[in-house]
Tab-separated table of C-alpha atoms in Angstrom:
chain	number	residue	atom	x	y	z
A	1	UNK	CA	0.000	0.000	0.000
A	2	UNK	CA	2.992	2.263	0.584
A	3	UNK	CA	3.947	1.690	-3.061
A	4	UNK	CA	0.423	2.515	-4.185
A	5	UNK	CA	0.193	5.757	-2.197
A	6	UNK	CA	3.517	6.854	-3.669
A	7	UNK	CA	2.258	6.059	-7.159
A	8	UNK	CA	-1.040	7.855	-6.671
A	9	UNK	CA	0.857	10.958	-5.582
A	10	UNK	CA	2.857	11.194	-8.810
A	11	UNK	CA	2.796	14.856	-9.778
A	12	UNK	CA	0.063	16.137	-12.061
A	13	UNK	CA	0.982	19.095	-14.262
A	14	UNK	CA	-1.856	21.200	-15.624
A	15	UNK	CA	-0.957	22.888	-18.897
A	16	UNK	CA	-2.301	23.721	-22.373
A	17	UNK	CA	-1.105	24.824	-25.797
A	18	UNK	CA	2.332	26.428	-26.150
A	19	UNK	CA	2.061	30.241	-25.886
A	20	UNK	CA	-1.372	29.890	-24.267
A	21	UNK	CA	-4.017	32.572	-24.601
A	22	UNK	CA	-5.897	33.973	-21.615
A	23	UNK	CA	-8.437	31.127	-21.607
A	24	UNK	CA	-5.759	28.418	-21.497
A	25	UNK	CA	-3.759	30.297	-18.861
A	26	UNK	CA	-6.774	30.953	-16.621
A	27	UNK	CA	-8.007	27.355	-16.875
A	28	UNK	CA	-4.619	25.877	-15.989
A	29	UNK	CA	-4.177	28.094	-12.902
A	30	UNK	CA	-7.736	27.630	-11.626
A	31	UNK	CA	-7.890	23.870	-12.255
A	32	UNK	CA	-4.587	23.368	-10.429
A	33	UNK	CA	-6.118	25.253	-7.490
A	34	UNK	CA	-9.214	23.041	-7.521
A	35	UNK	CA	-7.215	19.800	-7.658
A	36	UNK	CA	-4.889	20.948	-4.852
A	37	UNK	CA	-7.907	21.732	-2.707
A	38	UNK	CA	-9.033	18.143	-3.361
A	39	UNK	CA	-5.708	16.935	-1.950
A	40	UNK	CA	-4.017	16.106	-5.271
A	41	UNK	CA	-0.345	16.765	-6.024
A	42	UNK	CA	-1.181	19.246	-8.804
A	43	UNK	CA	0.918	22.019	-10.267
A	44	UNK	CA	0.321	24.551	-13.041
A	45	UNK	CA	3.136	25.032	-15.583
A	46	UNK	CA	2.863	26.605	-19.028
A	47	UNK	CA	4.902	26.317	-22.234
A	48	UNK	CA	6.181	29.298	-24.204
A	49	UNK	CA	5.140	32.898	-23.604
A	50	UNK	CA	1.831	34.196	-22.348
A	51	UNK	CA	-0.445	36.351	-24.474
A	52	UNK	CA	-0.538	40.080	-23.709
A	53	UNK	CA	-4.072	39.819	-22.412
A	54	UNK	CA	-3.042	37.322	-19.740
A	55	UNK	CA	-0.174	39.652	-18.785
A	56	UNK	CA	-2.716	42.460	-18.379
A	57	UNK	CA	-4.911	40.374	-16.035
A	58	UNK	CA	-1.874	39.270	-13.991
A	59	UNK	CA	-0.795	42.876	-13.578
A	60	UNK	CA	-4.258	44.195	-12.724
A	61	UNK	CA	-4.886	41.621	-9.992
A	62	UNK	CA	-1.283	41.108	-8.833
A	63	UNK	CA	-1.176	37.446	-9.835
A	64	UNK	CA	2.136	35.547	-9.998
A	65	UNK	CA	3.131	33.973	-13.283
A	66	UNK	CA	3.169	30.158	-13.331
A	67	UNK	CA	6.383	28.152	-13.808
A	68	UNK	CA	7.733	27.416	-17.275
A	69	UNK	CA	6.784	23.820	-18.080
A	70	UNK	CA	9.935	23.383	-20.219
A	71	UNK	CA	12.038	23.697	-17.051
A	72	UNK	CA	10.214	21.261	-14.785
A	73	UNK	CA	8.456	18.586	-16.872
A	74	UNK	CA	9.738	15.030	-16.524
A	75	UNK	CA	8.631	11.626	-17.783
A	76	UNK	CA	7.077	10.569	-14.467
A	77	UNK	CA	4.638	13.490	-14.515
A	78	UNK	CA	1.035	12.960	-15.419
A	79	UNK	CA	-0.480	15.738	-17.509
A	80	UNK	CA	-3.842	17.429	-17.769
A	81	UNK	CA	-4.496	19.559	-20.849
A	82	UNK	CA	-6.969	22.431	-20.563
A	83	UNK	CA	-8.295	24.486	-23.500
A	84	UNK	CA	-6.287	22.174	-25.788
A	85	UNK	CA	-7.152	18.981	-27.653
A	86	UNK	CA	-4.805	18.916	-30.613
A	87	UNK	CA	-1.293	17.548	-31.164
A	88	UNK	CA	-0.464	20.595	-33.233
A	89	UNK	CA	0.047	23.451	-30.874
A	90	UNK	CA	1.121	21.475	-27.815
A	91	UNK	CA	4.813	21.275	-26.889
A	92	UNK	CA	6.740	18.392	-28.443
A	93	UNK	CA	8.025	17.650	-24.929
A	94	UNK	CA	4.566	16.258	-24.166
A	95	UNK	CA	4.052	12.545	-24.701
A	96	UNK	CA	0.317	12.122	-25.480
A	97	UNK	CA	0.366	8.944	-23.355
A	98	UNK	CA	1.214	11.058	-20.271
A	99	UNK	CA	-2.047	12.972	-20.601
A	100	UNK	CA	-4.633	11.656	-18.108
A	101	UNK	CA	-7.328	14.262	-18.706
A	102	UNK	CA	-8.295	16.706	-21.424
A	103	UNK	CA	-10.822	19.538	-21.066
A	104	UNK	CA	-11.688	21.658	-24.099
A	105	UNK	CA	-14.507	23.333	-26.042
A	106	UNK	CA	-13.522	22.862	-29.707
A	107	UNK	CA	-15.727	20.979	-32.153
A	108	UNK	CA	-12.766	20.069	-34.369
A	109	UNK	CA	-10.233	18.278	-32.149
A	110	UNK	CA	-7.854	15.330	-31.906
A	111	UNK	CA	-9.019	13.975	-28.549
A	112	UNK	CA	-8.607	10.434	-29.928
A	113	UNK	CA	-4.817	10.937	-30.049
A	114	UNK	CA	-4.593	10.874	-26.231
A	115	UNK	CA	-5.147	7.185	-25.406
A	116	UNK	CA	-5.094	7.473	-21.588
A	117	UNK	CA	-7.073	10.673	-21.169
A	118	UNK	CA	-10.480	11.170	-19.659
A	119	UNK	CA	-12.096	13.512	-22.197
A	120	UNK	CA	-14.466	16.416	-21.594
A	121	UNK	CA	-15.313	18.428	-24.694
A	122	UNK	CA	-18.349	20.672	-24.469
A	123	UNK	CA	-19.235	23.438	-26.901
A	124	UNK	CA	-19.320	26.498	-24.665
A	125	UNK	CA	-17.806	29.891	-25.474
A	126	UNK	CA	-14.859	29.513	-23.144
A	127	UNK	CA	-13.076	26.585	-21.522
A	128	UNK	CA	-13.024	28.741	-18.362
A	129	UNK	CA	-16.765	28.099	-18.056
A	130	UNK	CA	-16.126	24.352	-17.745
A	131	UNK	CA	-13.493	24.876	-15.031
A	132	UNK	CA	-15.641	27.359	-13.057
A	133	UNK	CA	-18.573	24.921	-13.177
A	134	UNK	CA	-16.357	22.337	-11.426
A	135	UNK	CA	-15.865	24.682	-8.444
A	136	UNK	CA	-19.640	25.113	-8.233
A	137	UNK	CA	-20.399	21.423	-8.619
A	138	UNK	CA	-17.800	20.295	-6.059
A	139	UNK	CA	-18.738	23.214	-3.723
A	140	UNK	CA	-15.092	24.280	-3.510
A	141	UNK	CA	-14.334	27.921	-2.660
A	142	UNK	CA	-12.426	29.800	-5.329
A	143	UNK	CA	-9.697	32.389	-4.711
A	144	UNK	CA	-10.265	35.935	-5.976
A	145	UNK	CA	-7.351	35.574	-8.407
A	146	UNK	CA	-8.741	32.412	-10.042
A	147	UNK	CA	-12.208	33.978	-10.180
A	148	UNK	CA	-10.793	37.118	-11.854
A	149	UNK	CA	-8.814	35.014	-14.349
A	150	UNK	CA	-11.754	32.777	-15.305
A	151	UNK	CA	-14.123	35.760	-15.564
A	152	UNK	CA	-11.663	37.652	-17.804
A	153	UNK	CA	-11.196	34.549	-19.997
A	154	UNK	CA	-14.942	34.144	-20.564
A	155	UNK	CA	-15.325	37.865	-21.374
A	156	UNK	CA	-12.368	37.645	-23.755
A	157	UNK	CA	-13.429	34.441	-25.514
A	158	UNK	CA	-17.041	35.510	-25.999
A	159	UNK	CA	-16.053	39.143	-26.737
A	160	UNK	CA	-18.229	40.267	-23.837
A	161	UNK	CA	-20.990	37.831	-24.965
A	162	UNK	CA	-21.095	39.232	-28.534
A	163	UNK	CA	-19.387	36.276	-30.238
A	164	UNK	CA	-21.453	33.539	-31.878
A	165	UNK	CA	-19.899	30.903	-29.571
A	166	UNK	CA	-21.544	32.407	-26.444
A	167	UNK	CA	-23.903	30.161	-24.449
A	168	UNK	CA	-26.153	30.744	-21.436
A	169	UNK	CA	-23.704	28.672	-19.424
A	170	UNK	CA	-20.964	31.244	-20.123
A	171	UNK	CA	-23.234	34.103	-19.012
A	172	UNK	CA	-24.440	32.336	-15.868
A	173	UNK	CA	-20.917	31.338	-14.841
A	174	UNK	CA	-19.619	34.862	-15.420
A	175	UNK	CA	-22.291	36.269	-13.147
A	176	UNK	CA	-21.203	33.921	-10.369
A	177	UNK	CA	-17.473	34.620	-10.874
A	178	UNK	CA	-17.796	38.407	-10.856
A	179	UNK	CA	-19.401	38.225	-7.402
A	180	UNK	CA	-16.128	36.739	-6.067
A	181	UNK	CA	-13.789	39.702	-6.669
A	182	UNK	CA	-13.820	43.490	-7.129
A	183	UNK	CA	-14.107	44.410	-10.792
A	184	UNK	CA	-12.144	47.609	-11.562
A	185	UNK	CA	-13.901	50.492	-13.326
A	186	UNK	CA	-13.845	50.240	-17.160
A	187	UNK	CA	-12.041	46.891	-16.888
A	188	UNK	CA	-13.326	45.178	-20.055
A	189	UNK	CA	-12.469	48.134	-22.341
A	190	UNK	CA	-8.992	48.318	-20.788
A	191	UNK	CA	-8.434	44.597	-21.276
A	192	UNK	CA	-9.491	44.792	-24.954
A	193	UNK	CA	-7.263	47.838	-25.528
A	194	UNK	CA	-4.311	46.080	-23.861
A	195	UNK	CA	-4.372	43.335	-26.471
A	196	UNK	CA	-4.521	45.815	-29.359
A	197	UNK	CA	-1.022	47.194	-28.739
A	198	UNK	CA	1.708	45.156	-30.406
A	199	UNK	CA	5.183	45.383	-28.938
A	200	UNK	CA	6.543	42.662	-31.239
A	201	UNK	CA	6.925	42.480	-35.024
A	202	UNK	CA	3.615	41.619	-36.698
A	203	UNK	CA	4.898	38.318	-38.036
A	204	UNK	CA	5.664	37.169	-34.508
A	205	UNK	CA	2.204	38.300	-33.374
A	206	UNK	CA	0.583	36.206	-36.149
A	207	UNK	CA	2.738	33.176	-35.391
A	208	UNK	CA	1.979	33.315	-31.674
A	209	UNK	CA	-1.667	32.610	-32.362
A	210	UNK	CA	-1.554	30.656	-35.603
A	211	UNK	CA	-3.502	27.436	-36.112
A	212	UNK	CA	-2.975	24.829	-38.834
A	213	UNK	CA	-5.466	22.157	-39.901
A	214	UNK	CA	-5.351	19.240	-42.322
A	215	UNK	CA	-8.574	18.286	-44.111
A	216	UNK	CA	-8.110	15.442	-46.561
A	217	UNK	CA	-4.916	16.454	-48.296
A	218	UNK	CA	-5.369	20.196	-47.840
A	219	UNK	CA	-3.302	22.174	-45.320
A	220	UNK	CA	-5.088	25.262	-44.013
A	221	UNK	CA	-3.533	27.965	-41.805
A	222	UNK	CA	-5.521	30.619	-39.951
A	223	UNK	CA	-4.136	33.650	-38.133
A	224	UNK	CA	-6.547	35.450	-35.783
A	225	UNK	CA	-6.243	38.860	-34.143
A	226	UNK	CA	-8.692	40.416	-31.699
A	227	UNK	CA	-8.240	44.183	-31.463
A	228	UNK	CA	-10.018	47.541	-31.439
A	229	UNK	CA	-10.042	49.767	-34.591
A	230	UNK	CA	-9.505	47.010	-37.163
A	231	UNK	CA	-10.151	49.315	-40.137
A	232	UNK	CA	-7.225	51.584	-39.200
A	233	UNK	CA	-5.040	48.579	-38.520
A	234	UNK	CA	-5.821	46.907	-41.848
A	235	UNK	CA	-5.452	50.116	-43.894
A	236	UNK	CA	-2.080	50.901	-42.318
A	237	UNK	CA	-0.669	47.386	-42.515
A	238	UNK	CA	-2.303	45.793	-45.562
A	239	UNK	CA	0.922	45.305	-47.568
A	240	UNK	CA	2.825	43.959	-44.604
A	241	UNK	CA	-0.038	41.611	-43.668
A	242	UNK	CA	-0.082	40.163	-47.196
A	243	UNK	CA	3.696	39.799	-47.207
A	244	UNK	CA	3.622	37.954	-43.859
A	245	UNK	CA	0.807	35.636	-44.978
A	246	UNK	CA	2.789	34.832	-48.145
A	247	UNK	CA	5.897	34.024	-46.085
A	248	UNK	CA	4.025	31.834	-43.588
A	249	UNK	CA	2.238	30.034	-46.424
A	250	UNK	CA	5.568	29.143	-48.057
A	251	UNK	CA	7.427	28.345	-44.829
A	252	UNK	CA	4.709	26.011	-43.573
A	253	UNK	CA	3.833	24.564	-46.967
A	254	UNK	CA	0.145	25.479	-46.732
A	255	UNK	CA	-2.488	25.214	-49.487
A	256	UNK	CA	-4.778	27.828	-47.965
A	257	UNK	CA	-4.236	30.707	-45.558
A	258	UNK	CA	-6.121	33.712	-44.255
A	259	UNK	CA	-6.148	36.257	-41.459
A	260	UNK	CA	-9.289	36.932	-39.454
A	261	UNK	CA	-9.261	40.241	-37.555
A	262	UNK	CA	-12.004	40.654	-34.970
A	263	UNK	CA	-13.032	44.189	-34.026
A	264	UNK	CA	-13.832	44.053	-30.310
A	265	UNK	CA	-15.755	47.355	-30.335
A	266	UNK	CA	-17.466	47.406	-33.731
A	267	UNK	CA	-18.321	43.686	-33.408
A	268	UNK	CA	-17.286	42.482	-36.861
A	269	UNK	CA	-14.717	40.300	-38.642
A	270	UNK	CA	-12.374	41.437	-41.382
A	271	UNK	CA	-10.813	38.686	-43.497
A	272	UNK	CA	-7.632	39.062	-45.528
A	273	UNK	CA	-6.500	36.538	-48.147
A	274	UNK	CA	-3.598	36.339	-50.583
A	275	UNK	CA	-4.750	33.638	-52.996
A	276	UNK	CA	-7.757	32.796	-55.108
A	277	UNK	CA	-8.574	29.403	-53.504
A	278	UNK	CA	-8.681	30.760	-49.942
A	279	UNK	CA	-10.839	33.621	-51.189
A	280	UNK	CA	-13.317	31.269	-52.906
A	281	UNK	CA	-13.413	29.003	-49.889
A	282	UNK	CA	-14.312	31.836	-47.487
A	283	UNK	CA	-16.831	33.356	-49.893
A	284	UNK	CA	-18.587	29.977	-50.049
A	285	UNK	CA	-18.270	29.041	-46.379
A	286	UNK	CA	-19.106	32.412	-44.822
A	287	UNK	CA	-21.124	34.138	-47.539
A	288	UNK	CA	-18.736	37.110	-47.654
A	289	UNK	CA	-17.594	39.116	-50.688
A	290	UNK	CA	-13.930	40.055	-51.153
A	291	UNK	CA	-12.771	43.304	-52.658
A	292	UNK	CA	-8.988	43.689	-53.129
A	293	UNK	CA	-8.505	40.574	-50.972
A	294	UNK	CA	-10.428	42.053	-48.019
A	295	UNK	CA	-13.925	41.083	-46.818
A	296	UNK	CA	-16.037	42.154	-43.827
A	297	UNK	CA	-18.711	40.303	-41.898
A	298	UNK	CA	-20.909	41.786	-39.189
A	299	UNK	CA	-21.136	39.995	-35.873
A	300	UNK	CA	-18.223	38.018	-34.523
A	301	UNK	CA	-17.249	34.640	-35.924
A	302	UNK	CA	-14.417	33.007	-33.991
A	303	UNK	CA	-11.829	30.752	-35.618
A	304	UNK	CA	-13.207	27.709	-33.775
A	305	UNK	CA	-16.558	28.309	-35.531
A	306	UNK	CA	-15.024	28.962	-38.952
A	307	UNK	CA	-12.992	25.736	-38.909
A	308	UNK	CA	-15.927	23.241	-38.901
A	309	UNK	CA	-17.691	25.267	-41.657
A	310	UNK	CA	-14.587	25.294	-43.825
A	311	UNK	CA	-13.878	21.622	-43.124
A	312	UNK	CA	-17.378	20.595	-44.250
A	313	UNK	CA	-17.082	22.628	-47.434
A	314	UNK	CA	-13.599	21.338	-48.296
A	315	UNK	CA	-14.700	17.749	-47.782
A	316	UNK	CA	-17.873	18.121	-49.873
A	317	UNK	CA	-15.872	19.910	-52.598
A	318	UNK	CA	-13.401	17.014	-52.610
A	319	UNK	CA	-16.260	14.495	-52.933
A	320	UNK	CA	-17.803	16.454	-55.800
A	321	UNK	CA	-14.431	16.753	-57.486
A	322	UNK	CA	-13.879	13.005	-57.127
A	323	UNK	CA	-17.337	12.316	-58.601
A	324	UNK	CA	-16.723	14.657	-61.556
A	325	UNK	CA	-13.374	13.025	-62.240
A	326	UNK	CA	-15.029	9.603	-62.322
A	327	UNK	CA	-17.780	10.880	-64.621
A	328	UNK	CA	-15.264	12.563	-66.964
A	329	UNK	CA	-13.149	9.415	-67.114
A	330	UNK	CA	-16.079	7.223	-68.017
């Protein structure tokens, strides 16, 4: 039994994608807190660099940054992935077999690649909602810092409930969380503004939040920015944006690529493409019209919503193409 108690206390590291966004960061910190309060040997550690928005929340509420996972991870550790369910995007130091649990909210995922993981994937606006619900369900008190982080993550991910991914669960959970800490005056506007200031070269900004998908034989890459004043940003940087997309497309050997810029105040998407096939694909999938490689769409459509729509279209196009080829041959 001594052996078993030692085994059961093997360390559990809670982490997510490399360079995690606010949602991933908040979920990892809060879930580690919950597990510790349940007596588990749990620790939060994150790979890469944090997004600016997470930095803003840390600074506002005086929260310490978690350890760098690169420095502490070893083969004996068990892993829990939050706000992540894809091999692409997680650190290559992670062995999928080490993952014992996976909590995420993406429709398109690779949960089946983690053979030992207990899987929870539910389509809510923010993974933070799923973590906060665990505190409620288990009747575990939450610290003000975890409450502030989870609240900020839900507001960010749902763009203050304007995004099409928002559910009643997100709204209800947010209401509960915000009663657990003091919300500073004008906080949401300040948080959105904080992530609109780029201190790094644009290419690095794109690459920090870039997602790649493979559907059939097609490789698709999507960059997403969430800022205020997208029109100014796009007008000022159009040439550079197209140059960066062209470089990334070549470097990563992609068939299709586009940038989606979300305007957090005007509540709309702006899409930028560099090639005809990506343009056609988005026009078909989203019903938008491009002019000089730029298209706008009112309302907010997040990348995680665009991906399933594009996937369906690509697959049906492939089927139709295959059928036509057969017909032409015969």
